[in-house]
């Protein structure tokens, strides 16, 4: 498995911006706006937390997929791409958590 799926999914999410709200779930989210997308992301985060606490590995994978998917919808709505997040992760790679947190405090 490679990271091409992120780019492929992003392309589909971008295409849904032009779709009628009744034609797809993602198009309906875009039509409702960023607050609705953010709320849905929060719901998915809560479901991911519950799966983790319950120790259900299959549910954790499933809910994390939902969480990532809705994160990508929010990013696309904001005009961002998966590459933007991957670049930020690459920037942080090799930094200790303490160093990374300190660098944010200076910005």
mmCIF file with all atom_site columns, C-alpha atoms in Angstrom:
data_model
loop_
_atom_site.group_PDB
_atom_site.id
_atom_site.type_symbol
_atom_site.label_atom_id
_atom_site.label_alt_id
_atom_site.label_comp_id
_atom_site.label_asym_id
_atom_site.label_entity_id
_atom_site.label_seq_id
_atom_site.pdbx_PDB_ins_code
_atom_site.Cartn_x
_atom_site.Cartn_y
_atom_site.Cartn_z
_atom_site.occupancy
_atom_site.B_iso_or_equiv
_atom_site.pdbx_formal_charge
_atom_site.auth_seq_id
_atom_site.auth_comp_id
_atom_site.auth_asym_id
_atom_site.auth_atom_id
_atom_site.pdbx_PDB_model_num
ATOM 1   C CA . UNK A 1 1   ? 0.000   0.000  0.000  1.00 0.00 ? 1   UNK A CA 1
ATOM 2   C CA . UNK A 1 2   ? 1.319   3.427  -0.842 1.00 0.00 ? 2   UNK A CA 1
ATOM 3   C CA . UNK A 1 3   ? 0.284   6.979  -0.137 1.00 0.00 ? 3   UNK A CA 1
ATOM 4   C CA . UNK A 1 4   ? -1.351  7.399  -3.547 1.00 0.00 ? 4   UNK A CA 1
ATOM 5   C CA . UNK A 1 5   ? -4.715  6.652  -1.938 1.00 0.00 ? 5   UNK A CA 1
ATOM 6   C CA . UNK A 1 6   ? -4.503  10.007 -0.152 1.00 0.00 ? 6   UNK A CA 1
ATOM 7   C CA . UNK A 1 7   ? -4.051  11.827 -3.449 1.00 0.00 ? 7   UNK A CA 1
ATOM 8   C CA . UNK A 1 8   ? -6.796  9.785  -5.097 1.00 0.00 ? 8   UNK A CA 1
ATOM 9   C CA . UNK A 1 9   ? -9.193  10.484 -2.250 1.00 0.00 ? 9   UNK A CA 1
ATOM 10  C CA . UNK A 1 10  ? -8.297  14.169 -2.318 1.00 0.00 ? 10  UNK A CA 1
ATOM 11  C CA . UNK A 1 11  ? -9.122  14.313 -6.037 1.00 0.00 ? 11  UNK A CA 1
ATOM 12  C CA . UNK A 1 12  ? -12.535 12.778 -5.366 1.00 0.00 ? 12  UNK A CA 1
ATOM 13  C CA . UNK A 1 13  ? -13.156 15.202 -2.502 1.00 0.00 ? 13  UNK A CA 1
ATOM 14  C CA . UNK A 1 14  ? -12.265 18.124 -4.756 1.00 0.00 ? 14  UNK A CA 1
ATOM 15  C CA . UNK A 1 15  ? -14.631 16.871 -7.465 1.00 0.00 ? 15  UNK A CA 1
ATOM 16  C CA . UNK A 1 16  ? -17.454 16.624 -4.925 1.00 0.00 ? 16  UNK A CA 1
ATOM 17  C CA . UNK A 1 17  ? -17.193 20.381 -4.345 1.00 0.00 ? 17  UNK A CA 1
ATOM 18  C CA . UNK A 1 18  ? -18.886 20.834 -7.724 1.00 0.00 ? 18  UNK A CA 1
ATOM 19  C CA . UNK A 1 19  ? -21.551 18.175 -7.116 1.00 0.00 ? 19  UNK A CA 1
ATOM 20  C CA . UNK A 1 20  ? -25.132 18.776 -6.079 1.00 0.00 ? 20  UNK A CA 1
ATOM 21  C CA . UNK A 1 21  ? -25.627 18.257 -2.336 1.00 0.00 ? 21  UNK A CA 1
ATOM 22  C CA . UNK A 1 22  ? -28.134 15.469 -2.890 1.00 0.00 ? 22  UNK A CA 1
ATOM 23  C CA . UNK A 1 23  ? -25.718 13.575 -5.137 1.00 0.00 ? 23  UNK A CA 1
ATOM 24  C CA . UNK A 1 24  ? -23.221 12.494 -2.474 1.00 0.00 ? 24  UNK A CA 1
ATOM 25  C CA . UNK A 1 25  ? -22.519 12.486 1.234  1.00 0.00 ? 25  UNK A CA 1
ATOM 26  C CA . UNK A 1 26  ? -19.402 14.644 0.807  1.00 0.00 ? 26  UNK A CA 1
ATOM 27  C CA . UNK A 1 27  ? -21.223 17.159 -1.390 1.00 0.00 ? 27  UNK A CA 1
ATOM 28  C CA . UNK A 1 28  ? -23.900 17.429 1.304  1.00 0.00 ? 28  UNK A CA 1
ATOM 29  C CA . UNK A 1 29  ? -21.213 18.109 3.923  1.00 0.00 ? 29  UNK A CA 1
ATOM 30  C CA . UNK A 1 30  ? -19.696 20.850 1.773  1.00 0.00 ? 30  UNK A CA 1
ATOM 31  C CA . UNK A 1 31  ? -23.129 22.411 1.297  1.00 0.00 ? 31  UNK A CA 1
ATOM 32  C CA . UNK A 1 32  ? -23.643 22.528 5.068  1.00 0.00 ? 32  UNK A CA 1
ATOM 33  C CA . UNK A 1 33  ? -20.307 24.256 5.586  1.00 0.00 ? 33  UNK A CA 1
ATOM 34  C CA . UNK A 1 34  ? -17.235 24.061 7.753  1.00 0.00 ? 34  UNK A CA 1
ATOM 35  C CA . UNK A 1 35  ? -19.005 24.044 11.142 1.00 0.00 ? 35  UNK A CA 1
ATOM 36  C CA . UNK A 1 36  ? -20.932 20.897 10.172 1.00 0.00 ? 36  UNK A CA 1
ATOM 37  C CA . UNK A 1 37  ? -17.799 19.230 8.807  1.00 0.00 ? 37  UNK A CA 1
ATOM 38  C CA . UNK A 1 38  ? -15.887 20.116 11.989 1.00 0.00 ? 38  UNK A CA 1
ATOM 39  C CA . UNK A 1 39  ? -18.719 18.761 14.152 1.00 0.00 ? 39  UNK A CA 1
ATOM 40  C CA . UNK A 1 40  ? -18.686 15.504 12.193 1.00 0.00 ? 40  UNK A CA 1
ATOM 41  C CA . UNK A 1 41  ? -14.911 15.293 12.689 1.00 0.00 ? 41  UNK A CA 1
ATOM 42  C CA . UNK A 1 42  ? -15.439 15.698 16.421 1.00 0.00 ? 42  UNK A CA 1
ATOM 43  C CA . UNK A 1 43  ? -18.002 12.892 16.435 1.00 0.00 ? 43  UNK A CA 1
ATOM 44  C CA . UNK A 1 44  ? -15.568 10.627 14.607 1.00 0.00 ? 44  UNK A CA 1
ATOM 45  C CA . UNK A 1 45  ? -12.812 11.516 17.085 1.00 0.00 ? 45  UNK A CA 1
ATOM 46  C CA . UNK A 1 46  ? -15.088 10.545 19.976 1.00 0.00 ? 46  UNK A CA 1
ATOM 47  C CA . UNK A 1 47  ? -15.945 7.234  18.310 1.00 0.00 ? 47  UNK A CA 1
ATOM 48  C CA . UNK A 1 48  ? -12.227 6.575  17.780 1.00 0.00 ? 48  UNK A CA 1
ATOM 49  C CA . UNK A 1 49  ? -11.547 7.269  21.448 1.00 0.00 ? 49  UNK A CA 1
ATOM 50  C CA . UNK A 1 50  ? -14.308 4.887  22.514 1.00 0.00 ? 50  UNK A CA 1
ATOM 51  C CA . UNK A 1 51  ? -12.965 2.114  20.268 1.00 0.00 ? 51  UNK A CA 1
ATOM 52  C CA . UNK A 1 52  ? -9.476  2.640  21.713 1.00 0.00 ? 52  UNK A CA 1
ATOM 53  C CA . UNK A 1 53  ? -10.688 2.524  25.303 1.00 0.00 ? 53  UNK A CA 1
ATOM 54  C CA . UNK A 1 54  ? -12.716 -0.614 24.627 1.00 0.00 ? 54  UNK A CA 1
ATOM 55  C CA . UNK A 1 55  ? -9.659  -2.287 23.115 1.00 0.00 ? 55  UNK A CA 1
ATOM 56  C CA . UNK A 1 56  ? -11.529 -3.287 19.963 1.00 0.00 ? 56  UNK A CA 1
ATOM 57  C CA . UNK A 1 57  ? -8.802  -3.361 17.313 1.00 0.00 ? 57  UNK A CA 1
ATOM 58  C CA . UNK A 1 58  ? -11.167 -3.763 14.366 1.00 0.00 ? 58  UNK A CA 1
ATOM 59  C CA . UNK A 1 59  ? -13.374 -0.922 15.556 1.00 0.00 ? 59  UNK A CA 1
ATOM 60  C CA . UNK A 1 60  ? -10.293 1.218  16.170 1.00 0.00 ? 60  UNK A CA 1
ATOM 61  C CA . UNK A 1 61  ? -9.148  0.744  12.571 1.00 0.00 ? 61  UNK A CA 1
ATOM 62  C CA . UNK A 1 62  ? -12.663 1.407  11.236 1.00 0.00 ? 62  UNK A CA 1
ATOM 63  C CA . UNK A 1 63  ? -13.180 4.534  13.343 1.00 0.00 ? 63  UNK A CA 1
ATOM 64  C CA . UNK A 1 64  ? -9.695  5.843  12.574 1.00 0.00 ? 64  UNK A CA 1
ATOM 65  C CA . UNK A 1 65  ? -10.481 5.491  8.864  1.00 0.00 ? 65  UNK A CA 1
ATOM 66  C CA . UNK A 1 66  ? -13.625 7.573  9.442  1.00 0.00 ? 66  UNK A CA 1
ATOM 67  C CA . UNK A 1 67  ? -11.589 10.108 11.419 1.00 0.00 ? 67  UNK A CA 1
ATOM 68  C CA . UNK A 1 68  ? -8.954  10.423 8.701  1.00 0.00 ? 68  UNK A CA 1
ATOM 69  C CA . UNK A 1 69  ? -11.620 10.609 5.981  1.00 0.00 ? 69  UNK A CA 1
ATOM 70  C CA . UNK A 1 70  ? -13.473 13.443 7.688  1.00 0.00 ? 70  UNK A CA 1
ATOM 71  C CA . UNK A 1 71  ? -10.157 15.195 8.409  1.00 0.00 ? 71  UNK A CA 1
ATOM 72  C CA . UNK A 1 72  ? -9.462  15.095 4.689  1.00 0.00 ? 72  UNK A CA 1
ATOM 73  C CA . UNK A 1 73  ? -12.927 16.499 3.929  1.00 0.00 ? 73  UNK A CA 1
ATOM 74  C CA . UNK A 1 74  ? -12.215 19.391 6.300  1.00 0.00 ? 74  UNK A CA 1
ATOM 75  C CA . UNK A 1 75  ? -8.773  19.977 4.809  1.00 0.00 ? 75  UNK A CA 1
ATOM 76  C CA . UNK A 1 76  ? -10.181 19.972 1.263  1.00 0.00 ? 76  UNK A CA 1
ATOM 77  C CA . UNK A 1 77  ? -12.945 22.373 2.286  1.00 0.00 ? 77  UNK A CA 1
ATOM 78  C CA . UNK A 1 78  ? -10.217 24.682 3.615  1.00 0.00 ? 78  UNK A CA 1
ATOM 79  C CA . UNK A 1 79  ? -8.257  24.465 0.351  1.00 0.00 ? 79  UNK A CA 1
ATOM 80  C CA . UNK A 1 80  ? -5.552  22.218 1.777  1.00 0.00 ? 80  UNK A CA 1
ATOM 81  C CA . UNK A 1 81  ? -4.141  18.940 0.493  1.00 0.00 ? 81  UNK A CA 1
ATOM 82  C CA . UNK A 1 82  ? -2.831  15.796 2.184  1.00 0.00 ? 82  UNK A CA 1
ATOM 83  C CA . UNK A 1 83  ? 0.665   16.936 1.167  1.00 0.00 ? 83  UNK A CA 1
ATOM 84  C CA . UNK A 1 84  ? 0.314   19.944 3.482  1.00 0.00 ? 84  UNK A CA 1
ATOM 85  C CA . UNK A 1 85  ? -0.112  17.655 6.503  1.00 0.00 ? 85  UNK A CA 1
ATOM 86  C CA . UNK A 1 86  ? 2.558   15.226 5.317  1.00 0.00 ? 86  UNK A CA 1
ATOM 87  C CA . UNK A 1 87  ? 4.990   18.129 4.921  1.00 0.00 ? 87  UNK A CA 1
ATOM 88  C CA . UNK A 1 88  ? 4.255   19.238 8.486  1.00 0.00 ? 88  UNK A CA 1
ATOM 89  C CA . UNK A 1 89  ? 4.821   15.701 9.770  1.00 0.00 ? 89  UNK A CA 1
ATOM 90  C CA . UNK A 1 90  ? 8.092   15.561 7.846  1.00 0.00 ? 90  UNK A CA 1
ATOM 91  C CA . UNK A 1 91  ? 9.130   18.881 9.390  1.00 0.00 ? 91  UNK A CA 1
ATOM 92  C CA . UNK A 1 92  ? 8.505   17.459 12.857 1.00 0.00 ? 92  UNK A CA 1
ATOM 93  C CA . UNK A 1 93  ? 10.208  14.132 12.191 1.00 0.00 ? 93  UNK A CA 1
ATOM 94  C CA . UNK A 1 94  ? 13.337  13.792 14.261 1.00 0.00 ? 94  UNK A CA 1
ATOM 95  C CA . UNK A 1 95  ? 12.289  16.466 16.749 1.00 0.00 ? 95  UNK A CA 1
ATOM 96  C CA . UNK A 1 96  ? 11.473  15.418 20.246 1.00 0.00 ? 96  UNK A CA 1
ATOM 97  C CA . UNK A 1 97  ? 7.955   16.204 21.338 1.00 0.00 ? 97  UNK A CA 1
ATOM 98  C CA . UNK A 1 98  ? 9.377   18.764 23.739 1.00 0.00 ? 98  UNK A CA 1
ATOM 99  C CA . UNK A 1 99  ? 11.346  20.495 20.973 1.00 0.00 ? 99  UNK A CA 1
ATOM 100 C CA . UNK A 1 100 ? 8.333   20.590 18.673 1.00 0.00 ? 100 UNK A CA 1
ATOM 101 C CA . UNK A 1 101 ? 6.102   22.022 21.373 1.00 0.00 ? 101 UNK A CA 1
ATOM 102 C CA . UNK A 1 102 ? 8.694   24.666 22.257 1.00 0.00 ? 102 UNK A CA 1
ATOM 103 C CA . UNK A 1 103 ? 8.950   25.679 18.590 1.00 0.00 ? 103 UNK A CA 1
ATOM 104 C CA . UNK A 1 104 ? 5.186   26.331 18.513 1.00 0.00 ? 104 UNK A CA 1
ATOM 105 C CA . UNK A 1 105 ? 5.378   28.564 21.586 1.00 0.00 ? 105 UNK A CA 1
ATOM 106 C CA . UNK A 1 106 ? 7.812   30.869 19.738 1.00 0.00 ? 106 UNK A CA 1
ATOM 107 C CA . UNK A 1 107 ? 5.522   31.287 16.694 1.00 0.00 ? 107 UNK A CA 1
#
